[in-house]
Amino acid sequence: MVPTLCMLLLLLFFIIYSVSMAFFILYYKPQNPNYDVKEFAVKSFNLNDNTLETDFKVSVEADNPNDKISILYEKGSMFDVSYQGTRICSGSGPEFQQPTKNVTMLNISLEGKNDLNSNVKDSFTEDQKNGKIPLDIHIYVPIKFALENSKSKIIDVMMKCYIEVDSLKRDKKSKILNKICYYKVNF
Ligand SMILES: *[C@@H]1O[C@H](CO)[C@@H](O)[C@H](O)[C@H]1NC(C)=O
Ligand SMILES: *[C@@H]1O[C@H](CO)[C@@H](O)[C@H](O)[C@H]1NC(C)=O
């Protein structure tokens, strides 16, 4: 008798769970936010001897396409830029709440002071001369989905962009020549 009752309760639990999940998906229609690197500007850029000191401003467009779910950007986001495997600068984004159906431009300040080995430095000088500098941008943002009165657990959004810019010069907006981005969301 008891095992049958347990089975029934388990079955009931699964039915309720499936129905509420289906309701959640149909009613809230959750969609992943989208991000795009729109602009790359240089505030300062100094290569002295082998030390590279940089201050970049990257503008990332964050698009929340949901019409019933707002997005909370939590503490601890990380943005960094590397050149040929050497990280040259990093920064973090703001904590804020993004309303439903909203597109916001995030301006991220990325600063760094790093030593380049001489191979990397030579290749950088060469790329700068040729007007084609490949950069890797890594983005990590912890977000939460917020419904009317509840919040999801933290969802990790990770993005990797490979971009090519024409130059890195002080007080200049770099032109993005090429851009390929990969995007991953860990629920
Ligand atoms: C989008 O959200 C941001 C951050 O909350 C807000 O400042 C901005 O005004 C919103 N944009 C629109 C078009 O509602
Ligand atoms: C980010 O930069 C863009 C373009 O440079 C500007 O229009 C926008 O107001 C800036 N946003 C914030 C929050 O500073």
XYZ file of C-alpha atoms and ligand atoms in Angstrom:
215
model
C 0.000 0.000 0.000
C 2.647 2.526 1.112
C 4.864 2.207 -1.996
C 1.835 2.839 -4.220
C 0.978 5.969 -2.294
C 4.541 7.169 -2.643
C 4.441 6.545 -6.363
C 1.201 8.455 -6.651
C 2.587 11.405 -4.710
C 5.703 11.391 -6.844
C 3.631 11.319 -9.992
C 1.467 14.143 -8.692
C 4.565 16.149 -7.856
C 5.924 15.677 -11.383
C 2.627 16.679 -12.947
C 2.443 19.859 -10.855
C 6.079 20.628 -11.600
C 5.668 20.129 -15.364
C 2.497 22.172 -15.494
C 4.074 25.052 -13.581
C 7.188 24.954 -15.789
C 4.997 24.961 -18.892
C 2.991 27.833 -17.446
C 6.185 29.732 -16.637
C 7.567 29.291 -20.152
C 4.299 30.092 -21.914
C 3.411 33.053 -19.734
C 6.789 34.721 -19.233
C 8.371 33.537 -22.517
C 11.904 33.891 -21.100
C 14.522 34.928 -23.648
C 18.248 35.378 -23.207
C 19.561 38.918 -23.219
C 21.801 39.870 -26.138
C 25.080 41.738 -26.057
C 27.065 43.393 -28.788
C 30.373 45.245 -28.725
C 29.526 48.496 -30.495
C 32.423 50.848 -29.947
C 36.028 50.728 -28.981
C 37.700 53.969 -27.933
C 41.140 54.709 -26.566
C 41.559 57.221 -23.765
C 45.229 56.578 -23.222
C 47.795 54.306 -24.733
C 51.493 54.283 -23.920
C 54.060 51.758 -24.972
C 57.361 52.642 -23.308
C 60.178 50.130 -23.448
C 58.219 46.951 -22.844
C 55.526 48.366 -20.639
C 52.105 48.911 -22.117
C 49.782 51.215 -20.230
C 46.246 51.459 -21.522
C 42.875 52.952 -20.785
C 40.150 51.855 -23.187
C 36.460 52.502 -23.254
C 34.348 49.710 -24.671
C 30.661 50.268 -25.346
C 28.574 47.140 -25.081
C 24.951 47.203 -26.079
C 22.835 45.127 -23.705
C 19.427 44.189 -25.039
C 16.728 42.743 -22.802
C 14.103 41.439 -25.253
C 11.740 40.155 -22.541
C 8.418 41.854 -22.008
C 7.689 40.404 -18.550
C 11.164 39.832 -17.123
C 13.604 42.511 -16.059
C 17.290 41.804 -15.595
C 19.435 42.506 -12.548
C 23.110 43.038 -13.278
C 24.918 41.815 -10.200
C 28.269 42.701 -8.683
C 31.347 40.908 -10.026
C 31.204 41.380 -13.789
C 34.537 41.183 -15.597
C 35.635 42.532 -18.922
C 39.119 42.112 -20.271
C 41.086 42.628 -23.464
C 44.023 40.502 -24.606
C 46.460 40.782 -27.425
C 48.039 37.498 -28.529
C 47.322 35.802 -25.236
C 48.631 38.686 -23.116
C 45.952 40.402 -21.107
C 46.403 44.134 -21.517
C 43.569 45.611 -19.518
C 40.465 44.815 -17.544
C 37.498 46.400 -15.831
C 34.012 45.755 -14.575
C 30.523 46.878 -15.453
C 27.833 48.639 -13.450
C 25.284 47.053 -11.125
C 21.848 48.036 -12.303
C 18.376 46.831 -13.098
C 17.442 46.687 -16.749
C 13.714 47.087 -17.347
C 11.728 44.922 -19.750
C 12.082 45.574 -23.505
C 15.092 47.820 -22.987
C 18.371 48.446 -24.761
C 21.124 50.067 -22.694
C 24.622 51.037 -23.734
C 27.153 49.995 -21.113
C 30.351 52.015 -21.213
C 33.083 49.959 -19.636
C 36.401 51.461 -18.659
C 39.288 49.025 -19.107
C 42.629 49.871 -17.614
C 45.906 48.045 -17.394
C 49.645 48.256 -17.082
C 51.500 45.197 -18.326
C 54.872 44.114 -19.550
C 54.933 42.716 -23.059
C 57.605 40.244 -24.044
C 59.664 41.381 -27.012
C 57.954 39.046 -29.543
C 54.543 40.375 -28.590
C 55.835 43.930 -28.677
C 57.345 43.498 -32.160
C 54.226 41.922 -33.523
C 52.145 44.686 -31.979
C 54.295 47.379 -33.581
C 53.953 45.573 -36.908
C 50.135 45.297 -36.586
C 49.869 48.952 -35.594
C 51.823 49.888 -38.735
C 49.596 47.698 -40.917
C 46.424 49.137 -39.425
C 44.991 45.776 -38.338
C 45.208 44.855 -34.675
C 43.499 41.677 -33.471
C 42.122 41.772 -29.931
C 40.251 39.262 -27.781
C 37.577 40.576 -25.505
C 36.260 38.404 -22.678
C 33.070 39.345 -20.959
C 31.568 37.742 -17.882
C 28.370 39.137 -16.367
C 26.389 37.576 -13.535
C 22.696 38.400 -13.966
C 19.388 37.480 -12.356
C 16.019 37.352 -14.005
C 13.492 39.325 -11.992
C 9.755 38.658 -12.205
C 7.127 40.821 -10.503
C 8.131 39.767 -6.998
C 10.757 37.068 -7.271
C 14.299 36.690 -8.537
C 16.065 33.788 -10.180
C 19.368 32.494 -8.927
C 22.530 33.895 -10.557
C 22.883 33.131 -14.255
C 26.361 33.376 -15.757
C 26.592 35.073 -19.122
C 29.908 34.663 -20.898
C 30.971 36.166 -24.149
C 34.132 36.007 -26.162
C 34.669 38.448 -28.975
C 37.431 38.504 -31.461
C 37.730 41.962 -32.968
C 40.127 43.644 -35.298
C 40.688 47.391 -34.943
C 42.504 49.779 -37.254
C 44.622 51.501 -34.611
C 45.099 52.112 -30.921
C 45.903 55.737 -30.457
C 45.418 58.066 -27.542
C 42.113 59.997 -27.549
C 40.871 58.257 -30.635
C 37.933 56.038 -31.429
C 39.215 52.850 -33.034
C 37.452 51.540 -36.074
C 36.196 47.972 -35.687
C 37.169 46.216 -38.927
C 36.006 42.720 -37.995
C 34.031 41.211 -35.178
C 33.108 37.666 -34.278
C 31.397 36.927 -30.970
C 30.513 33.707 -29.162
C 27.986 33.715 -26.426
C 27.208 31.284 -23.640
C 24.657 31.302 -20.844
C 24.970 28.968 -17.831
C 21.716 28.527 -15.967
C 16.682 51.448 -20.336
O 17.114 51.187 -19.015
C 18.033 52.112 -18.484
C 18.532 51.597 -17.153
O 17.495 51.376 -16.241
C 17.377 53.501 -18.419
O 18.304 54.431 -17.929
C 16.901 53.881 -19.808
O 16.204 55.101 -19.757
C 16.015 52.809 -20.413
N 15.735 53.149 -21.815
C 14.517 53.249 -22.289
C 14.391 53.575 -23.735
O 13.533 53.089 -21.595
C 27.772 55.493 -23.210
O 28.359 56.005 -24.372
C 27.426 56.348 -25.360
C 28.171 56.681 -26.648
O 29.496 57.000 -26.433
C 26.574 57.508 -24.849
O 25.622 57.883 -25.817
C 25.854 57.050 -23.577
O 25.124 58.097 -23.005
C 26.843 56.515 -22.554
N 26.100 55.897 -21.472
C 26.370 56.092 -20.185
C 25.518 55.372 -19.223
O 27.285 56.818 -19.825
